[in-house]
Amino acid sequence: MSNLPGVGIEFVNSGLGAATISADNTCGLITNGVIVSGKLALNTPYPLSSLDDAAALGINALYDSANSVKVYRHVRDFYSQAPRGTKLWILVLAQTVTLAQMADVANPYISNLLQASAGSISLIGLARNPASGYTVTLSNRMDADSYTALAKAQENALAQADLFRFVRVIVEGRSQQDDSALATDLRALSLDRVGIINTNSDGGAWAAVGLAL
């Protein structure tokens, strides 16, 4: 018990190596995957504080390899930089949902994640895991889906601000074809609520959204 008036002090266990709990600058991740019976449901926001929380939902390296997705990879990359205890909200959608659909203000995905976090999320990453057989259509030297999602994410972020939910969005820039400059300078688009990442550490069409978060 504290001797300070109006101040309560609580002692807790299992806090070693954890981050100080804060609602500021919380991140969210919207991506595609498959259900894990009794653990992970689609279209349901989940708060994580560590890789152990992800494992409790059935999200682990085996989940990624068995389903040819990178859900665990993004979460693992996030916690490779963020200390244990850092909050990450995750929303897993069907693999038919595109980046543009994730970002679209007409769809509830970003709004639902913000509401579930009581508005504490300030940065959301959108990462796509398309089903096998997906054919890339290029625009601006990357997946047209990524390019289309940028303007939609900007519109959505502005709409959320009208509801006093202030958020920025990172879009996965998938399938950039080479190291040369994009055909359109994205800085000219004046998308002040949106960013894009189009690289990763091991090649392939995906981009390291979890690490960027």
GROMACS .gro file of N, CA and C in nm, residues 26-31 33-59 63 71 75 78-79 86-94 109-110 112-118 120-121 123-124 213:
model
  183
   26THR      N    1   0.026   0.274  -3.063
   26THR     CA    2  -0.004   0.132  -3.083
   26THR      C    3  -0.018   0.103  -3.232
   27CYS      N    4   0.029  -0.014  -3.274
   27CYS     CA    5   0.024  -0.054  -3.415
   27CYS      C    6  -0.083  -0.159  -3.438
   28GLY      N    7  -0.130  -0.167  -3.561
   28GLY     CA    8  -0.223  -0.269  -3.604
   28GLY      C    9  -0.176  -0.331  -3.734
   29LEU      N   10  -0.213  -0.455  -3.756
   29LEU     CA   11  -0.177  -0.527  -3.878
   29LEU      C   12  -0.302  -0.593  -3.935
   30ILE      N   13  -0.333  -0.563  -4.061
   30ILE     CA   14  -0.442  -0.629  -4.132
   30ILE      C   15  -0.380  -0.711  -4.244
   31THR      N   16  -0.411  -0.839  -4.247
   31THR     CA   17  -0.350  -0.928  -4.344
   31THR      C   18  -0.445  -1.042  -4.376
   33GLY      N   19  -0.518  -1.470  -4.416
   33GLY     CA   20  -0.476  -1.600  -4.364
   33GLY      C   21  -0.592  -1.696  -4.365
   34VAL      N   22  -0.579  -1.801  -4.286
   34VAL     CA   23  -0.685  -1.901  -4.274
   34VAL      C   24  -0.716  -1.921  -4.126
   35ILE      N   25  -0.832  -1.974  -4.098
   35ILE     CA   26  -0.873  -1.994  -3.960
   35ILE      C   27  -0.789  -2.104  -3.895
   36VAL      N   28  -0.781  -2.097  -3.763
   36VAL     CA   29  -0.728  -2.206  -3.683
   36VAL      C   30  -0.841  -2.245  -3.588
   37SER      N   31  -0.898  -2.360  -3.607
   37SER     CA   32  -1.017  -2.401  -3.534
   37SER      C   33  -0.999  -2.386  -3.383
   38GLY      N   34  -1.090  -2.315  -3.322
   38GLY     CA   35  -1.087  -2.295  -3.177
   38GLY      C   36  -0.988  -2.193  -3.130
   39LYS      N   37  -0.914  -2.131  -3.223
   39LYS     CA   38  -0.810  -2.034  -3.183
   39LYS      C   39  -0.819  -1.903  -3.260
   40LEU      N   40  -0.811  -1.912  -3.391
   40LEU     CA   41  -0.805  -1.793  -3.475
   40LEU      C   42  -0.924  -1.789  -3.569
   41ALA      N   43  -1.002  -1.683  -3.559
   41ALA     CA   44  -1.116  -1.663  -3.648
   41ALA      C   45  -1.086  -1.549  -3.744
   42LEU      N   46  -1.145  -1.553  -3.861
   42LEU     CA   47  -1.129  -1.442  -3.954
   42LEU      C   48  -1.218  -1.325  -3.912
   43ASN      N   49  -1.180  -1.204  -3.957
   43ASN     CA   50  -1.258  -1.082  -3.932
   43ASN      C   51  -1.275  -1.052  -3.784
   44THR      N   52  -1.180  -1.097  -3.703
   44THR     CA   53  -1.186  -1.077  -3.558
   44THR      C   54  -1.057  -1.012  -3.511
   45PRO      N   55  -1.063  -0.893  -3.449
   45PRO     CA   56  -0.941  -0.829  -3.401
   45PRO      C   57  -0.888  -0.899  -3.276
   46TYR      N   58  -0.756  -0.918  -3.272
   46TYR     CA   59  -0.690  -0.978  -3.157
   46TYR      C   60  -0.575  -0.889  -3.112
   47PRO      N   61  -0.562  -0.864  -2.980
   47PRO     CA   62  -0.447  -0.791  -2.930
   47PRO      C   63  -0.333  -0.887  -2.895
   48LEU      N   64  -0.215  -0.857  -2.942
   48LEU     CA   65  -0.096  -0.934  -2.907
   48LEU      C   66  -0.002  -0.848  -2.824
   49SER      N   67   0.075  -0.915  -2.737
   49SER     CA   68   0.179  -0.847  -2.662
   49SER      C   69   0.314  -0.916  -2.677
   50SER      N   70   0.315  -1.028  -2.749
   50SER     CA   71   0.438  -1.104  -2.767
   50SER      C   72   0.413  -1.214  -2.869
   51LEU      N   73   0.520  -1.283  -2.908
   51LEU     CA   74   0.506  -1.398  -2.996
   51LEU      C   75   0.428  -1.511  -2.929
   52ASP      N   76   0.434  -1.517  -2.796
   52ASP     CA   77   0.357  -1.620  -2.724
   52ASP      C   78   0.208  -1.602  -2.748
   53ASP      N   79   0.162  -1.476  -2.753
   53ASP     CA   80   0.020  -1.451  -2.779
   53ASP      C   81  -0.018  -1.495  -2.919
   54ALA      N   82   0.073  -1.474  -3.014
   54ALA     CA   83   0.048  -1.520  -3.151
   54ALA      C   84   0.039  -1.673  -3.154
   55ALA      N   85   0.130  -1.738  -3.083
   55ALA     CA   86   0.131  -1.885  -3.079
   55ALA      C   87   0.001  -1.938  -3.020
   56ALA      N   88  -0.054  -1.866  -2.921
   56ALA     CA   89  -0.179  -1.910  -2.859
   56ALA      C   90  -0.295  -1.907  -2.959
   57LEU      N   91  -0.282  -1.825  -3.063
   57LEU     CA   92  -0.383  -1.820  -3.169
   57LEU      C   93  -0.354  -1.921  -3.280
   58GLY      N   94  -0.243  -1.993  -3.267
   58GLY     CA   95  -0.204  -2.087  -3.371
   58GLY      C   96  -0.119  -2.025  -3.479
   59ILE      N   97  -0.074  -1.901  -3.459
   59ILE     CA   98   0.010  -1.832  -3.556
   59ILE      C   99   0.156  -1.859  -3.522
   63TYR      N  100   0.225  -2.250  -3.923
   63TYR     CA  101   0.105  -2.189  -3.982
   63TYR      C  102   0.140  -2.124  -4.115
   71VAL      N  103   0.188  -1.447  -4.220
   71VAL     CA  104   0.127  -1.385  -4.103
   71VAL      C  105   0.226  -1.387  -3.986
   75VAL      N  106   0.447  -1.076  -3.782
   75VAL     CA  107   0.443  -1.061  -3.636
   75VAL      C  108   0.582  -1.081  -3.576
   78PHE      N  109   0.792  -0.781  -3.639
   78PHE     CA  110   0.753  -0.672  -3.550
   78PHE      C  111   0.822  -0.687  -3.415
   79TYR      N  112   0.813  -0.807  -3.357
   79TYR     CA  113   0.870  -0.827  -3.224
   79TYR      C  114   1.022  -0.847  -3.226
   86THR      N  115   0.488  -0.492  -2.598
   86THR     CA  116   0.438  -0.392  -2.692
   86THR      C  117   0.311  -0.444  -2.758
   87LYS      N  118   0.207  -0.363  -2.759
   87LYS     CA  119   0.078  -0.406  -2.813
   87LYS      C  120   0.079  -0.403  -2.966
   88LEU      N  121   0.031  -0.509  -3.027
   88LEU     CA  122   0.007  -0.517  -3.170
   88LEU      C  123  -0.130  -0.580  -3.192
   89TRP      N  124  -0.220  -0.505  -3.253
   89TRP     CA  125  -0.350  -0.558  -3.287
   89TRP      C  126  -0.344  -0.621  -3.425
   90ILE      N  127  -0.406  -0.737  -3.441
   90ILE     CA  128  -0.401  -0.809  -3.568
   90ILE      C  129  -0.542  -0.847  -3.612
   91LEU      N  130  -0.566  -0.831  -3.741
   91LEU     CA  131  -0.695  -0.868  -3.800
   91LEU      C  132  -0.665  -0.952  -3.924
   92VAL      N  133  -0.708  -1.077  -3.923
   92VAL     CA  134  -0.681  -1.169  -4.033
   92VAL      C  135  -0.809  -1.185  -4.116
   93LEU      N  136  -0.794  -1.166  -4.247
   93LEU     CA  137  -0.907  -1.172  -4.339
   93LEU      C  138  -0.891  -1.287  -4.437
   94ALA      N  139  -0.996  -1.320  -4.508
   94ALA     CA  140  -0.990  -1.423  -4.611
   94ALA      C  141  -0.889  -1.382  -4.718
  109TYR      N  142  -1.284  -0.285  -4.228
  109TYR     CA  143  -1.167  -0.347  -4.168
  109TYR      C  144  -1.085  -0.251  -4.082
  110ILE      N  145  -1.047  -0.138  -4.138
  110ILE     CA  146  -0.969  -0.041  -4.061
  110ILE      C  147  -1.052   0.014  -3.946
  112ASN      N  148  -1.304  -0.125  -3.787
  112ASN     CA  149  -1.324  -0.226  -3.683
  112ASN      C  150  -1.201  -0.241  -3.594
  113LEU      N  151  -1.083  -0.237  -3.656
  113LEU     CA  152  -0.960  -0.251  -3.579
  113LEU      C  153  -0.942  -0.131  -3.486
  114LEU      N  154  -0.971  -0.013  -3.535
  114LEU     CA  155  -0.959   0.108  -3.451
  114LEU      C  156  -1.059   0.104  -3.337
  115GLN      N  157  -1.180   0.061  -3.365
  115GLN     CA  158  -1.281   0.054  -3.259
  115GLN      C  159  -1.244  -0.051  -3.154
  116ALA      N  160  -1.190  -0.165  -3.199
  116ALA     CA  161  -1.152  -0.270  -3.104
  116ALA      C  162  -1.043  -0.223  -3.011
  117SER      N  163  -0.955  -0.137  -3.060
  117SER     CA  164  -0.844  -0.087  -2.978
  117SER      C  165  -0.881   0.038  -2.901
  118ALA      N  166  -1.008   0.075  -2.905
  118ALA     CA  167  -1.057   0.197  -2.840
  118ALA      C  168  -0.982   0.321  -2.890
  120SER      N  169  -0.674   0.349  -2.982
  120SER     CA  170  -0.534   0.362  -2.941
  120SER      C  171  -0.436   0.339  -3.057
  121ILE      N  172  -0.481   0.274  -3.164
  121ILE     CA  173  -0.393   0.248  -3.277
  121ILE      C  174  -0.367   0.376  -3.354
  123LEU      N  175  -0.102   0.358  -3.609
  123LEU     CA  176  -0.036   0.315  -3.732
  123LEU      C  177  -0.084   0.175  -3.767
  124ILE      N  178  -0.134   0.158  -3.890
  124ILE     CA  179  -0.184   0.028  -3.936
  124ILE      C  180  -0.108  -0.014  -4.061
  213LEU      N  181   0.643  -0.159  -3.928
  213LEU     CA  182   0.564  -0.117  -3.812
  213LEU      C  183   0.651  -0.106  -3.689
   0.00000   0.00000   0.00000
